[in-house]
Amino acid sequence: MANTFEYKNFTDEKNYITLCSEVMAVRARGSSPLACIRTYGCQQNVADSEKIKGMLASMGFGFTENAEDADFILFNTCAVREHAEDRVFGNVGALKNIKRRHPSVIIGLCGCMMEQKHVTERLYRSFPFVSLVFGTHSLHKFPELFYNTVTYGGRVYETGVDDMTVYEGIPTLRDGTFKGWLPIMYGCNNFCTYCIVPYTRGRERSRRFEEVVSEARQMIEAGYKEITLLGQNVNSYGKNLEEKHTFAELLSEIDKIDGDYILRFMTSHPKDCSKELIDVIAGSRHISTHLHLPFQSGSNRVLKAMNRSYTREKYLDIVNYAKEKIPGVSLTSDIIVGFPGETYEEFLETISLIKEVEFTSLFTFIYSPREGTPAAKMDDPFSAEEKSRWFSELLKAQEEISARRCAAMVGSVCRVLVEEESKPGILSGRTSGNVIVEFPGDKSLIGQFKDVKVTKARNWILNGELA
Ligand code: SAH
Ligand code: SF4
Ligand code: F3S
């Protein structure tokens, strides 16, 4: 099948970068302009913010955590659950006072929430001090939109565009120097009935195979020790490419690059998780032994209503194959409690599944209706209180499993990428299976791989000492 989308290079926007740097050099309150970027939501948004920072850095911007000092404040928003949305609205409201104190500050919003019409309409009505609004499809146009905002003085809104293009070459300023995100695809075609992401991020489009491999190589050469390949459904990578490639091929090609690094990826969808992929992980040199494989519900009826396209049995099949082929594989998952119409008995099937699989840890969510999705129109007879009781039951069941799994690691030696000093003299990092380990050590070790002997387990965190 031919590509249903196009590839373009970012070069067209470079003039706007120059123009913005000229305007901002004069307009900045300090000696050079400062931006404060806040990112909500998932790693897709984190990776987008790194591109926005890359573009801003090319315009001469520096960065600050403190909104009060900034010439430009941008919130990159998430729409996945109601709670995510409320947080953004609350925090935008609080910016009004900053705008009063510093009228020249430019306040902008971007990201998934901005691809929802009811949200942008509410913003336009309630927050006149927000002068730049753009959705996920307009990220590559940021320099032009920013220039228009600064020079026009009114409000610039660019949302609801359905652009089927993959833009390469947008400058990226990564937050970390040894851990980095690498987007391999954008959008999602799955339309799980509860989920807003296909509406906010558009159709699935994979980056070209060679582009991804070459970016991974550059990152490894630049000293990155952990690379995480990103996409909403990485297992379906390559489906729409003219030259067919699978995700397993992509992983295996990157794994061939020499160097001392660990390769991670997220998120995997069970319907596309092939045995070939598990074989590649099992035989690899650099790929983590961690598989994040969201199952959402243990009930086949609920899975069908969610449009997840796999059954409990199929899920267990993959998991058992992974356990057999990848020694010590660490499994994690996302779960939704209280999908419309889910009964307590169906919820108990979720509990029985987590007991059967023995996950390392879970991301658990109470169902949250999203306007415009099919599930939002389904009958939802169970009360918030009931769902919240089930939710606590789930957390309790998983706590015991996590604690047991962590306790079984005591005495073993794990290779850990040292990530940070969590308190003075105590370092922390994660095992290949993505379990956090804390141990005494000097912060000069941050960014290095170290062998750590596990001495104690505290629920889902391990304590250890340098081996
Ligand atoms: N593409 C990934 C997940 C992206 S969203 C996948 O399919 O696994 C991250 C998680 O948020 C989902 O796995 C799901 O568990 C949760 N989620 C998404 N929409 C939700 C909703 N409307 N209510 C509650 N949880 C939701
Ligand atoms: Fe949402 Fe489903 Fe796509 Fe994940 S696979 S982003 S849950 S629609
Ligand atoms: Fe949120 Fe958008 Fe990610 S809705 S979870 S930031 S893709």
Short mmCIF file of C-alpha atoms in Angstrom, two decimals, residues 119-444:
data_model
loop_
_atom_site.label_atom_id
_atom_site.label_comp_id
_atom_site.label_asym_id
_atom_site.label_seq_id
_atom_site.Cartn_x
_atom_site.Cartn_y
_atom_site.Cartn_z
CA VAL A 119 -12.09 23.36 24.53
CA THR A 120 -10.81 26.05 22.18
CA GLU A 121 -14.23 27.71 22.18
CA ARG A 122 -14.22 27.81 25.97
CA LEU A 123 -10.67 29.16 25.96
CA TYR A 124 -11.55 31.89 23.50
CA ARG A 125 -14.50 32.96 25.64
CA SER A 126 -12.88 32.70 29.07
CA PHE A 127 -9.20 33.48 28.64
CA PRO A 128 -8.64 36.52 26.40
CA PHE A 129 -5.07 36.85 27.70
CA VAL A 130 -4.10 33.61 25.94
CA SER A 131 -2.85 34.87 22.60
CA LEU A 132 -1.43 31.79 20.88
CA VAL A 133 -3.27 28.49 20.53
CA PHE A 134 -2.22 25.65 18.26
CA GLY A 135 -2.96 21.93 18.02
CA THR A 136 -0.70 18.91 17.62
CA HIS A 137 -0.96 19.05 13.82
CA SER A 138 0.51 22.55 13.69
CA LEU A 139 3.66 21.96 15.71
CA HIS A 140 5.93 22.40 12.67
CA LYS A 141 4.37 25.82 12.03
CA PHE A 142 5.22 27.12 15.48
CA PRO A 143 7.79 29.75 14.30
CA GLU A 144 5.28 31.28 11.86
CA LEU A 145 2.45 31.23 14.41
CA PHE A 146 4.69 32.71 17.08
CA TYR A 147 5.83 35.46 14.71
CA ASN A 148 2.23 36.28 13.82
CA THR A 149 1.29 36.45 17.51
CA VAL A 150 4.14 38.78 18.40
CA THR A 151 3.69 41.13 15.47
CA TYR A 152 -0.11 41.11 15.15
CA GLY A 153 -0.99 41.78 18.76
CA GLY A 154 -4.31 39.91 18.57
CA ARG A 155 -5.06 36.25 19.20
CA VAL A 156 -3.70 33.57 16.87
CA TYR A 157 -5.65 30.29 16.89
CA GLU A 158 -4.59 27.43 14.63
CA THR A 159 -6.51 24.28 15.49
CA GLY A 160 -8.57 21.54 13.91
CA VAL A 161 -6.15 21.10 11.02
CA ASP A 162 -5.89 17.49 9.86
CA ASP A 163 -2.40 17.44 8.41
CA MET A 164 -1.26 14.05 7.14
CA THR A 165 2.38 15.04 6.87
CA VAL A 166 5.44 13.79 8.72
CA TYR A 167 7.86 16.66 9.23
CA GLU A 168 11.53 15.80 9.51
CA GLY A 169 14.33 18.06 10.63
CA ILE A 170 12.57 20.11 13.31
CA PRO A 171 15.31 21.18 15.74
CA THR A 172 15.06 19.27 19.05
CA LEU A 173 16.38 20.34 22.42
CA ARG A 174 16.25 17.21 24.54
CA ASP A 175 15.64 17.59 28.27
CA GLY A 176 18.25 14.98 29.17
CA THR A 177 21.79 14.37 28.05
CA PHE A 178 21.88 10.61 28.55
CA LYS A 179 18.19 9.56 28.34
CA GLY A 180 16.17 10.53 25.31
CA TRP A 181 12.84 10.02 23.57
CA LEU A 182 12.79 9.07 19.92
CA PRO A 183 9.38 9.34 18.21
CA ILE A 184 9.03 6.70 15.51
CA MET A 185 5.43 7.37 14.53
CA TYR A 186 2.59 9.79 15.19
CA GLY A 187 -1.16 9.40 15.66
CA CYS A 188 -3.27 6.33 16.22
CA ASN A 189 -5.73 4.34 14.09
CA ASN A 190 -7.17 2.14 16.79
CA PHE A 191 -10.14 4.14 17.99
CA CYS A 192 -10.54 2.38 21.31
CA THR A 193 -14.04 3.53 22.20
CA TYR A 194 -13.02 5.38 25.38
CA CYS A 195 -10.01 7.18 23.94
CA ILE A 196 -9.60 10.73 22.65
CA VAL A 197 -6.09 10.29 21.23
CA PRO A 198 -7.06 9.35 17.63
CA TYR A 199 -9.08 12.59 17.49
CA THR A 200 -6.35 14.79 18.94
CA ARG A 201 -3.37 13.24 17.17
CA GLY A 202 -4.89 12.12 13.88
CA ARG A 203 -4.11 9.08 11.74
CA GLU A 204 -1.16 6.83 12.32
CA ARG A 205 1.92 7.82 10.32
CA SER A 206 5.29 6.16 10.66
CA ARG A 207 8.57 7.95 10.18
CA ARG A 208 10.84 6.50 7.54
CA PHE A 209 12.92 3.54 8.66
CA GLU A 210 16.26 5.13 7.72
CA GLU A 211 15.41 8.41 9.47
CA VAL A 212 14.69 6.62 12.74
CA VAL A 213 17.77 4.41 12.57
CA SER A 214 19.98 7.36 11.73
CA GLU A 215 18.57 9.48 14.58
CA ALA A 216 19.16 6.57 16.98
CA ARG A 217 22.76 6.33 15.73
CA GLN A 218 23.28 10.06 16.24
CA MET A 219 21.92 9.81 19.78
CA ILE A 220 24.19 6.90 20.63
CA GLU A 221 27.19 8.73 19.16
CA ALA A 222 26.23 11.81 21.20
CA GLY A 223 26.46 9.70 24.37
CA TYR A 224 22.82 8.78 25.03
CA LYS A 225 22.67 5.70 27.27
CA GLU A 226 18.93 5.12 27.13
CA ILE A 227 16.77 5.62 24.07
CA THR A 228 13.01 5.13 24.22
CA LEU A 229 11.23 4.63 20.90
CA LEU A 230 7.87 6.35 21.09
CA GLY A 231 4.47 5.90 19.53
CA GLN A 232 0.87 5.26 20.63
CA ASN A 233 1.11 1.79 19.19
CA VAL A 234 4.72 1.05 18.31
CA ASN A 235 3.97 -2.54 17.25
CA SER A 236 2.08 -1.31 14.23
CA TYR A 237 5.10 0.71 13.07
CA GLY A 238 5.66 0.61 9.32
CA LYS A 239 2.22 -0.54 8.25
CA ASN A 240 1.71 2.45 5.98
CA LEU A 241 5.26 2.79 4.69
CA GLU A 242 5.81 2.32 0.98
CA GLU A 243 8.77 0.11 1.75
CA LYS A 244 7.36 -2.35 4.27
CA HIS A 245 9.12 -2.63 7.61
CA THR A 246 7.91 -4.05 10.91
CA PHE A 247 8.60 -2.75 14.40
CA ALA A 248 10.58 -5.93 15.11
CA GLU A 249 12.85 -5.10 12.13
CA LEU A 250 13.30 -1.55 13.34
CA LEU A 251 14.28 -2.69 16.84
CA SER A 252 16.64 -5.26 15.50
CA GLU A 253 18.30 -2.75 13.13
CA ILE A 254 18.88 -0.25 15.94
CA ASP A 255 20.10 -3.01 18.23
CA LYS A 256 22.92 -3.68 15.72
CA ILE A 257 24.43 -0.24 16.44
CA ASP A 258 27.46 -0.74 18.68
CA GLY A 259 27.65 1.15 21.96
CA ASP A 260 26.80 0.99 25.62
CA TYR A 261 23.09 1.81 25.75
CA ILE A 262 19.69 0.41 26.59
CA LEU A 263 16.82 0.51 24.12
CA ARG A 264 13.25 0.88 25.41
CA PHE A 265 9.94 1.41 23.63
CA MET A 266 6.36 2.34 24.38
CA THR A 267 3.48 1.76 23.99
CA SER A 268 2.83 -1.74 22.72
CA HIS A 269 -0.66 -2.80 21.73
CA PRO A 270 -1.45 -6.48 22.41
CA LYS A 271 -3.25 -6.92 19.08
CA ASP A 272 -0.05 -6.15 17.15
CA CYS A 273 2.49 -7.67 19.52
CA SER A 274 4.01 -10.41 17.38
CA LYS A 275 6.05 -13.41 18.44
CA GLU A 276 8.70 -12.12 16.03
CA LEU A 277 8.97 -9.00 18.21
CA ILE A 278 9.45 -11.05 21.35
CA ASP A 279 12.08 -13.18 19.61
CA VAL A 280 13.95 -10.00 18.65
CA ILE A 281 13.92 -8.79 22.25
CA ALA A 282 15.04 -12.20 23.49
CA GLY A 283 18.01 -12.28 21.11
CA SER A 284 19.03 -8.63 21.42
CA ARG A 285 22.09 -6.95 22.90
CA HIS A 286 20.53 -3.67 24.03
CA ILE A 287 16.76 -4.03 24.33
CA SER A 288 15.32 -3.84 27.85
CA THR A 289 13.63 -6.87 29.37
CA HIS A 290 10.58 -4.72 30.04
CA LEU A 291 7.34 -5.01 28.11
CA HIS A 292 4.66 -2.39 28.76
CA LEU A 293 1.60 -4.09 27.34
CA PRO A 294 -1.68 -2.41 28.34
CA PHE A 295 -4.58 -4.87 28.54
CA GLN A 296 -7.19 -2.38 29.94
CA SER A 297 -9.66 -5.08 31.05
CA GLY A 298 -9.64 -8.80 31.84
CA SER A 299 -13.16 -9.34 30.52
CA ASN A 300 -13.72 -10.31 26.89
CA ARG A 301 -17.08 -8.55 26.79
CA VAL A 302 -15.55 -5.30 28.02
CA LEU A 303 -12.56 -5.63 25.68
CA LYS A 304 -14.97 -5.94 22.77
CA ALA A 305 -16.94 -2.90 23.91
CA MET A 306 -13.64 -1.03 24.15
CA ASN A 307 -12.76 -2.09 20.57
CA ARG A 308 -9.41 -3.44 21.70
CA SER A 309 -9.38 -6.28 19.07
CA TYR A 310 -7.88 -9.00 21.27
CA THR A 311 -9.19 -11.35 23.90
CA ARG A 312 -7.99 -12.21 27.37
CA GLU A 313 -6.78 -15.56 25.97
CA LYS A 314 -4.78 -13.89 23.18
CA TYR A 315 -3.25 -11.51 25.71
CA LEU A 316 -2.22 -14.37 27.99
CA ASP A 317 -0.76 -16.19 25.01
CA ILE A 318 1.62 -13.31 24.25
CA VAL A 319 2.50 -12.86 27.90
CA ASN A 320 3.28 -16.55 28.32
CA TYR A 321 5.39 -16.55 25.19
CA ALA A 322 7.31 -13.50 26.49
CA LYS A 323 7.83 -15.19 29.88
CA GLU A 324 9.16 -18.29 28.16
CA LYS A 325 11.54 -16.48 25.76
CA ILE A 326 12.78 -13.50 27.80
CA PRO A 327 14.19 -14.68 31.14
CA GLY A 328 13.01 -12.46 33.99
CA VAL A 329 10.79 -10.37 31.69
CA SER A 330 9.16 -7.50 33.54
CA LEU A 331 5.58 -6.79 32.51
CA THR A 332 3.62 -3.62 33.16
CA SER A 333 0.20 -2.52 31.97
CA ASP A 334 -2.51 0.14 31.86
CA ILE A 335 -5.95 -0.69 33.23
CA ILE A 336 -9.28 1.11 33.12
CA VAL A 337 -11.72 0.47 35.95
CA GLY A 338 -15.42 1.21 35.48
CA PHE A 339 -15.74 1.30 31.69
CA PRO A 340 -19.45 2.05 30.96
CA GLY A 341 -21.50 -1.01 31.87
CA GLU A 342 -18.62 -2.99 33.37
CA THR A 343 -20.05 -5.12 36.19
CA TYR A 344 -18.30 -6.11 39.40
CA GLU A 345 -17.99 -9.68 38.09
CA GLU A 346 -16.29 -8.38 34.95
CA PHE A 347 -14.01 -6.23 37.07
CA LEU A 348 -13.05 -9.37 39.02
CA GLU A 349 -11.78 -10.83 35.74
CA THR A 350 -9.31 -7.93 35.64
CA ILE A 351 -8.18 -8.85 39.16
CA SER A 352 -7.78 -12.49 38.19
CA LEU A 353 -5.73 -11.49 35.14
CA ILE A 354 -3.28 -9.37 37.13
CA LYS A 355 -2.83 -12.27 39.56
CA GLU A 356 -2.19 -14.67 36.73
CA VAL A 357 0.33 -12.43 34.93
CA GLU A 358 2.06 -10.99 38.03
CA PHE A 359 2.87 -7.55 36.69
CA THR A 360 5.80 -5.58 38.05
CA SER A 361 3.61 -2.48 38.29
CA LEU A 362 0.45 -0.98 36.81
CA PHE A 363 -0.92 2.34 35.66
CA THR A 364 -4.53 2.30 36.77
CA PHE A 365 -7.29 4.70 35.78
CA ILE A 366 -10.95 5.14 36.55
CA TYR A 367 -12.89 5.52 33.32
CA SER A 368 -13.37 9.15 32.38
CA PRO A 369 -15.87 10.06 29.62
CA ARG A 370 -14.33 12.00 26.74
CA GLU A 371 -16.64 14.10 24.59
CA GLY A 372 -16.83 12.84 21.04
CA THR A 373 -15.85 9.22 21.79
CA PRO A 374 -18.36 6.34 21.39
CA ALA A 375 -18.06 5.25 25.04
CA ALA A 376 -19.18 8.68 26.24
CA LYS A 377 -22.62 7.86 24.82
CA MET A 378 -22.86 4.41 26.43
CA ASP A 379 -24.97 3.66 29.51
CA ASP A 380 -22.85 4.03 32.60
CA PRO A 381 -24.99 2.64 35.46
CA PHE A 382 -22.39 2.25 38.22
CA SER A 383 -21.70 5.13 40.58
CA ALA A 384 -18.40 6.91 41.04
CA GLU A 385 -18.29 5.57 44.64
CA GLU A 386 -18.64 1.98 43.47
CA LYS A 387 -15.95 2.40 40.84
CA SER A 388 -13.67 3.97 43.35
CA ARG A 389 -14.14 0.97 45.71
CA TRP A 390 -13.22 -1.42 42.88
CA PHE A 391 -10.25 0.79 42.07
CA SER A 392 -8.93 0.50 45.65
CA GLU A 393 -9.41 -3.26 45.47
CA LEU A 394 -7.30 -3.34 42.32
CA LEU A 395 -4.54 -1.23 43.87
CA LYS A 396 -4.43 -3.46 46.93
CA ALA A 397 -4.20 -6.64 44.84
CA GLN A 398 -1.37 -5.17 42.75
CA GLU A 399 0.51 -3.87 45.79
CA GLU A 400 0.86 -7.42 47.07
CA ILE A 401 2.06 -8.64 43.68
CA SER A 402 4.58 -5.79 43.26
CA ALA A 403 5.89 -6.34 46.79
CA ARG A 404 6.30 -10.08 46.18
CA ARG A 405 8.09 -9.52 42.87
CA CYS A 406 10.43 -6.93 44.38
CA ALA A 407 11.17 -9.16 47.39
CA ALA A 408 12.19 -11.96 45.00
CA MET A 409 14.89 -9.64 43.59
CA VAL A 410 16.70 -9.25 46.93
CA GLY A 411 20.21 -10.72 46.65
CA SER A 412 20.42 -10.34 42.86
CA VAL A 413 22.80 -7.99 41.04
CA CYS A 414 21.19 -5.64 38.49
CA ARG A 415 22.70 -3.41 35.86
CA VAL A 416 21.28 0.03 36.50
CA LEU A 417 21.53 3.31 34.58
CA VAL A 418 22.16 5.88 37.32
CA GLU A 419 19.63 8.66 36.73
CA GLU A 420 19.68 11.11 39.61
CA GLU A 421 20.50 11.88 43.20
CA SER A 422 17.15 11.30 44.90
CA LYS A 423 18.35 12.61 48.26
CA PRO A 424 21.84 13.74 49.36
CA GLY A 425 24.23 10.82 48.90
CA ILE A 426 21.50 8.49 47.55
CA LEU A 427 21.38 7.72 43.84
CA SER A 428 18.54 6.19 41.93
CA GLY A 429 18.17 4.46 38.63
CA ARG A 430 16.15 1.74 36.95
CA THR A 431 16.84 -1.88 36.15
CA SER A 432 16.39 -3.24 32.65
CA GLY A 433 12.91 -4.31 33.82
CA ASN A 434 12.15 -0.68 34.75
CA VAL A 435 12.17 -1.13 38.55
CA ILE A 436 13.55 1.81 40.55
CA VAL A 437 16.61 1.05 42.69
CA GLU A 438 18.08 3.43 45.28
CA PHE A 439 21.61 3.06 46.59
CA PRO A 440 24.33 5.16 48.25
CA GLY A 441 26.84 6.67 45.83
CA ASP A 442 28.45 9.81 44.49
CA LYS A 443 26.54 11.91 41.99
CA SER A 444 29.48 11.78 39.58
#
